[in-house]
Amino acid sequence: MKLIPVLAATLLVAALAAPASAQKLKVTEGSLSALKGQTEINTEFTYDGLKVGKFDNEADYIQKKTTEYNSKEAGRGDTWAKAWKEDREARYEPKFAELFNEYGGIKSVHNKSAKYTLIFKTTFIEPGFNVGVWRKNASMDAEVWIVETASPDKAVAKISVEKAQGRVFGGYDFDTGVRIAEAYADAGKALGKFIKSKAE
């Protein structure tokens, strides 16, 4: 009977070691050829209609987590909720730009004079978790619009981003913001390389 716990532990280790689903990018509309020869692209981020984990509404997720944390320690949930929103500009977006610029042939900038704008529309975030012996990677999905900066309602191209993975080597990603930031880094790297290959 002692074999059962050993077998369970072996299966657990195997599951944790299994590679995560690979990120997928696809041009769903238009063409990236317009970016050929461009050296920089204005970049903006939106989070409208964001789904989080099992929640179809981000506000419901924030409310649940805030209540849970506040019940354990007064004010902890409010601090968490504030960080949840602030991490976008402080962590996620810089990580995306850093990897996009490193691997792409065009620079992500905040510059309205750039001819084209990349609008990164996050549609889904899986925060994941890490409790030491058990963990789940963060991941995210998004829709990317490439538009003329002067006409942001008209897309030159649209790209779907699925299953960008957030994980830290060594497993020291106990903080939710760290895991999600790595998902944005993964998306930035893949998208930079993708646009570079399609725009040449």
mmCIF file of C-alpha atoms in Angstrom:
data_model
loop_
_atom_site.group_PDB
_atom_site.id
_atom_site.type_symbol
_atom_site.label_atom_id
_atom_site.label_comp_id
_atom_site.label_asym_id
_atom_site.label_seq_id
_atom_site.Cartn_x
_atom_site.Cartn_y
_atom_site.Cartn_z
ATOM 1 C CA MET A 1 0.000 0.000 0.000
ATOM 2 C CA LYS A 2 2.969 2.270 0.452
ATOM 3 C CA LEU A 3 3.324 2.327 -3.317
ATOM 4 C CA ILE A 4 0.212 4.482 -3.686
ATOM 5 C CA PRO A 5 1.684 7.645 -2.041
ATOM 6 C CA VAL A 6 4.921 7.104 -3.979
ATOM 7 C CA LEU A 7 3.010 6.731 -7.237
ATOM 8 C CA ALA A 8 0.950 9.834 -6.471
ATOM 9 C CA ALA A 9 4.098 11.826 -5.747
ATOM 10 C CA THR A 10 5.691 10.594 -8.981
ATOM 11 C CA LEU A 11 2.651 11.619 -11.015
ATOM 12 C CA LEU A 12 2.638 15.025 -9.307
ATOM 13 C CA VAL A 13 6.275 15.651 -10.208
ATOM 14 C CA ALA A 14 5.619 14.561 -13.785
ATOM 15 C CA ALA A 15 2.657 16.900 -14.051
ATOM 16 C CA LEU A 16 4.683 19.819 -12.739
ATOM 17 C CA ALA A 17 7.531 19.064 -15.117
ATOM 18 C CA ALA A 18 5.253 18.840 -18.144
ATOM 19 C CA PRO A 19 5.732 21.756 -20.541
ATOM 20 C CA ALA A 20 3.005 24.381 -20.681
ATOM 21 C CA SER A 21 0.909 24.802 -23.791
ATOM 22 C CA ALA A 22 2.820 26.805 -26.368
ATOM 23 C CA GLN A 23 1.831 30.347 -27.156
ATOM 24 C CA LYS A 24 -0.027 30.854 -30.429
ATOM 25 C CA LEU A 25 -0.075 33.981 -32.613
ATOM 26 C CA LYS A 26 -2.108 34.418 -35.765
ATOM 27 C CA VAL A 27 -2.965 37.269 -38.121
ATOM 28 C CA THR A 28 -6.764 37.257 -38.122
ATOM 29 C CA GLU A 29 -7.310 40.281 -40.337
ATOM 30 C CA GLY A 30 -5.295 42.454 -42.717
ATOM 31 C CA SER A 31 -1.540 42.329 -43.214
ATOM 32 C CA LEU A 32 1.597 43.435 -41.359
ATOM 33 C CA SER A 33 3.330 44.490 -44.579
ATOM 34 C CA ALA A 34 2.505 48.132 -43.800
ATOM 35 C CA LEU A 35 5.083 48.004 -41.000
ATOM 36 C CA LYS A 36 7.926 47.245 -43.375
ATOM 37 C CA GLY A 37 10.602 49.903 -42.983
ATOM 38 C CA GLN A 38 9.059 51.368 -39.827
ATOM 39 C CA THR A 39 11.523 51.847 -36.967
ATOM 40 C CA GLU A 40 9.078 52.485 -34.134
ATOM 41 C CA ILE A 41 5.449 51.913 -33.242
ATOM 42 C CA ASN A 42 3.365 53.753 -30.679
ATOM 43 C CA THR A 43 2.071 51.225 -28.129
ATOM 44 C CA GLU A 44 -1.070 51.361 -26.016
ATOM 45 C CA PHE A 45 -2.747 48.843 -23.700
ATOM 46 C CA THR A 46 -6.418 48.287 -22.908
ATOM 47 C CA TYR A 47 -8.105 45.956 -20.416
ATOM 48 C CA ASP A 48 -11.771 46.482 -21.317
ATOM 49 C CA GLY A 49 -13.995 43.431 -20.825
ATOM 50 C CA LEU A 50 -11.153 41.539 -19.147
ATOM 51 C CA LYS A 51 -11.883 38.025 -17.884
ATOM 52 C CA VAL A 52 -9.799 36.637 -15.008
ATOM 53 C CA GLY A 53 -9.511 32.931 -14.262
ATOM 54 C CA LYS A 54 -13.014 31.530 -13.843
ATOM 55 C CA PHE A 55 -14.520 35.014 -13.658
ATOM 56 C CA ASP A 56 -16.141 36.540 -16.737
ATOM 57 C CA ASN A 57 -15.899 39.951 -15.080
ATOM 58 C CA GLU A 58 -12.639 41.299 -13.638
ATOM 59 C CA ALA A 59 -14.557 43.350 -11.051
ATOM 60 C CA ASP A 60 -16.034 40.161 -9.569
ATOM 61 C CA TYR A 61 -12.567 38.628 -9.264
ATOM 62 C CA ILE A 62 -11.185 41.740 -7.550
ATOM 63 C CA GLN A 63 -14.108 41.853 -5.137
ATOM 64 C CA LYS A 64 -13.705 38.182 -4.196
ATOM 65 C CA LYS A 65 -9.944 38.413 -3.623
ATOM 66 C CA THR A 66 -10.241 41.700 -1.742
ATOM 67 C CA THR A 67 -12.848 40.233 0.621
ATOM 68 C CA GLU A 68 -10.770 37.077 1.160
ATOM 69 C CA TYR A 69 -7.588 38.966 2.001
ATOM 70 C CA ASN A 70 -9.353 41.516 4.217
ATOM 71 C CA SER A 71 -10.961 38.691 6.203
ATOM 72 C CA LYS A 72 -7.496 37.352 7.012
ATOM 73 C CA GLU A 73 -5.880 40.712 7.746
ATOM 74 C CA ALA A 74 -7.557 44.122 7.860
ATOM 75 C CA GLY A 75 -6.553 46.255 4.875
ATOM 76 C CA ARG A 76 -4.597 43.526 3.130
ATOM 77 C CA GLY A 77 -7.277 43.087 0.480
ATOM 78 C CA ASP A 78 -7.437 46.810 -0.253
ATOM 79 C CA THR A 79 -3.661 46.881 -0.678
ATOM 80 C CA TRP A 80 -3.844 43.882 -2.998
ATOM 81 C CA ALA A 81 -6.621 45.446 -5.122
ATOM 82 C CA LYS A 82 -4.591 48.638 -5.541
ATOM 83 C CA ALA A 83 -1.514 46.664 -6.592
ATOM 84 C CA TRP A 84 -3.583 44.552 -9.004
ATOM 85 C CA LYS A 85 -4.391 47.652 -11.077
ATOM 86 C CA GLU A 86 -1.042 49.432 -10.601
ATOM 87 C CA ASP A 87 0.924 46.390 -11.791
ATOM 88 C CA ARG A 88 -0.323 47.006 -15.319
ATOM 89 C CA GLU A 89 1.707 50.167 -15.819
ATOM 90 C CA ALA A 90 4.443 49.319 -13.330
ATOM 91 C CA ARG A 91 5.166 45.723 -14.344
ATOM 92 C CA TYR A 92 3.218 44.232 -17.244
ATOM 93 C CA GLU A 93 3.568 46.935 -19.874
ATOM 94 C CA PRO A 94 7.311 47.599 -19.282
ATOM 95 C CA LYS A 95 8.022 43.852 -19.451
ATOM 96 C CA PHE A 96 6.144 43.588 -22.723
ATOM 97 C CA ALA A 97 8.038 46.533 -24.241
ATOM 98 C CA GLU A 98 11.407 45.270 -23.015
ATOM 99 C CA LEU A 99 11.093 41.893 -24.715
ATOM 100 C CA PHE A 100 9.300 43.263 -27.781
ATOM 101 C CA ASN A 101 12.171 45.685 -28.356
ATOM 102 C CA GLU A 102 14.813 43.035 -27.756
ATOM 103 C CA TYR A 103 13.421 40.536 -30.250
ATOM 104 C CA GLY A 104 11.505 42.682 -32.732
ATOM 105 C CA GLY A 105 12.685 44.713 -35.663
ATOM 106 C CA ILE A 106 10.604 47.719 -34.636
ATOM 107 C CA LYS A 107 10.697 49.614 -31.326
ATOM 108 C CA SER A 108 7.715 49.874 -28.991
ATOM 109 C CA VAL A 109 7.442 53.513 -27.864
ATOM 110 C CA HIS A 110 4.993 55.999 -26.386
ATOM 111 C CA ASN A 111 5.009 58.428 -29.289
ATOM 112 C CA LYS A 112 1.839 59.687 -30.952
ATOM 113 C CA SER A 113 3.888 60.980 -33.891
ATOM 114 C CA ALA A 114 4.673 57.397 -34.948
ATOM 115 C CA LYS A 115 2.760 56.503 -38.102
ATOM 116 C CA TYR A 116 1.316 53.312 -36.619
ATOM 117 C CA THR A 117 0.001 52.340 -33.194
ATOM 118 C CA LEU A 118 -0.065 48.876 -31.646
ATOM 119 C CA ILE A 119 -3.072 48.478 -29.346
ATOM 120 C CA PHE A 120 -2.600 45.499 -27.044
ATOM 121 C CA LYS A 121 -6.060 44.481 -25.832
ATOM 122 C CA THR A 122 -5.793 41.991 -22.981
ATOM 123 C CA THR A 123 -8.904 39.784 -22.996
ATOM 124 C CA PHE A 124 -8.054 37.087 -20.441
ATOM 125 C CA ILE A 125 -5.628 36.572 -17.555
ATOM 126 C CA GLU A 126 -5.047 33.374 -15.610
ATOM 127 C CA PRO A 127 -3.184 34.568 -12.473
ATOM 128 C CA GLY A 128 -1.891 31.093 -11.632
ATOM 129 C CA PHE A 129 -0.521 30.292 -8.198
ATOM 130 C CA ASN A 130 2.566 29.051 -6.394
ATOM 131 C CA VAL A 131 2.256 27.485 -2.964
ATOM 132 C CA GLY A 132 5.618 25.759 -3.009
ATOM 133 C CA VAL A 133 4.684 22.121 -3.592
ATOM 134 C CA TRP A 134 1.980 22.957 -6.113
ATOM 135 C CA ARG A 135 1.922 25.643 -8.748
ATOM 136 C CA LYS A 136 0.183 26.808 -11.902
ATOM 137 C CA ASN A 137 1.707 29.189 -14.441
ATOM 138 C CA ALA A 138 0.048 32.484 -15.192
ATOM 139 C CA SER A 139 -1.137 32.942 -18.763
ATOM 140 C CA MET A 140 -2.916 35.530 -20.837
ATOM 141 C CA ASP A 141 -4.763 36.047 -24.118
ATOM 142 C CA ALA A 142 -5.022 39.238 -26.112
ATOM 143 C CA GLU A 143 -6.080 40.786 -29.378
ATOM 144 C CA VAL A 144 -3.591 43.113 -31.021
ATOM 145 C CA TRP A 145 -4.698 45.861 -33.371
ATOM 146 C CA ILE A 146 -2.223 47.629 -35.640
ATOM 147 C CA VAL A 147 -3.796 50.944 -36.635
ATOM 148 C CA GLU A 148 -2.787 54.184 -38.244
ATOM 149 C CA THR A 149 -2.185 56.531 -35.318
ATOM 150 C CA ALA A 150 -4.282 59.208 -37.006
ATOM 151 C CA SER A 151 -7.171 56.745 -37.524
ATOM 152 C CA PRO A 152 -7.233 54.434 -34.481
ATOM 153 C CA ASP A 153 -10.666 52.991 -35.245
ATOM 154 C CA LYS A 154 -9.475 51.397 -38.474
ATOM 155 C CA ALA A 155 -7.202 48.388 -38.099
ATOM 156 C CA VAL A 156 -4.470 47.711 -40.666
ATOM 157 C CA ALA A 157 -4.060 44.273 -39.108
ATOM 158 C CA LYS A 158 -5.329 42.213 -36.180
ATOM 159 C CA ILE A 159 -3.389 39.491 -34.394
ATOM 160 C CA SER A 160 -4.674 36.982 -31.865
ATOM 161 C CA VAL A 161 -2.372 36.110 -28.970
ATOM 162 C CA GLU A 162 -3.229 32.915 -27.079
ATOM 163 C CA LYS A 163 -1.646 31.305 -24.030
ATOM 164 C CA ALA A 164 1.296 33.618 -23.406
ATOM 165 C CA GLN A 165 2.934 31.885 -20.429
ATOM 166 C CA GLY A 166 4.070 33.484 -17.182
ATOM 167 C CA ARG A 167 6.693 31.516 -15.305
ATOM 168 C CA VAL A 168 9.991 32.263 -13.548
ATOM 169 C CA PHE A 169 13.019 29.990 -13.780
ATOM 170 C CA GLY A 170 13.556 28.251 -10.453
ATOM 171 C CA GLY A 171 9.929 28.656 -9.411
ATOM 172 C CA TYR A 172 10.404 31.756 -7.261
ATOM 173 C CA ASP A 173 7.255 33.430 -8.564
ATOM 174 C CA PHE A 174 5.115 33.456 -5.426
ATOM 175 C CA ASP A 175 3.863 36.960 -6.224
ATOM 176 C CA THR A 176 0.929 37.090 -8.657
ATOM 177 C CA GLY A 177 2.246 40.258 -10.315
ATOM 178 C CA VAL A 178 5.589 38.607 -11.077
ATOM 179 C CA ARG A 179 3.910 35.653 -12.796
ATOM 180 C CA ILE A 180 1.598 37.823 -14.877
ATOM 181 C CA ALA A 181 4.443 40.185 -15.822
ATOM 182 C CA GLU A 182 6.298 37.190 -17.227
ATOM 183 C CA ALA A 183 3.268 36.340 -19.366
ATOM 184 C CA TYR A 184 3.483 39.849 -20.838
ATOM 185 C CA ALA A 185 7.207 39.351 -21.390
ATOM 186 C CA ASP A 186 6.437 36.112 -23.231
ATOM 187 C CA ALA A 187 3.840 37.901 -25.359
ATOM 188 C CA GLY A 188 6.227 40.773 -26.096
ATOM 189 C CA LYS A 189 9.014 38.451 -27.200
ATOM 190 C CA ALA A 190 6.769 36.328 -29.423
ATOM 191 C CA LEU A 191 4.940 39.284 -30.922
ATOM 192 C CA GLY A 192 8.160 41.164 -31.652
ATOM 193 C CA LYS A 193 9.581 38.169 -33.511
ATOM 194 C CA PHE A 194 6.254 37.514 -35.240
ATOM 195 C CA ILE A 195 5.881 41.067 -36.559
ATOM 196 C CA LYS A 196 9.522 41.139 -37.627
ATOM 197 C CA SER A 197 9.070 37.981 -39.700
ATOM 198 C CA LYS A 198 5.780 39.093 -41.266
ATOM 199 C CA ALA A 199 6.749 42.706 -42.012
ATOM 200 C CA GLU A 200 9.959 41.922 -43.903
#
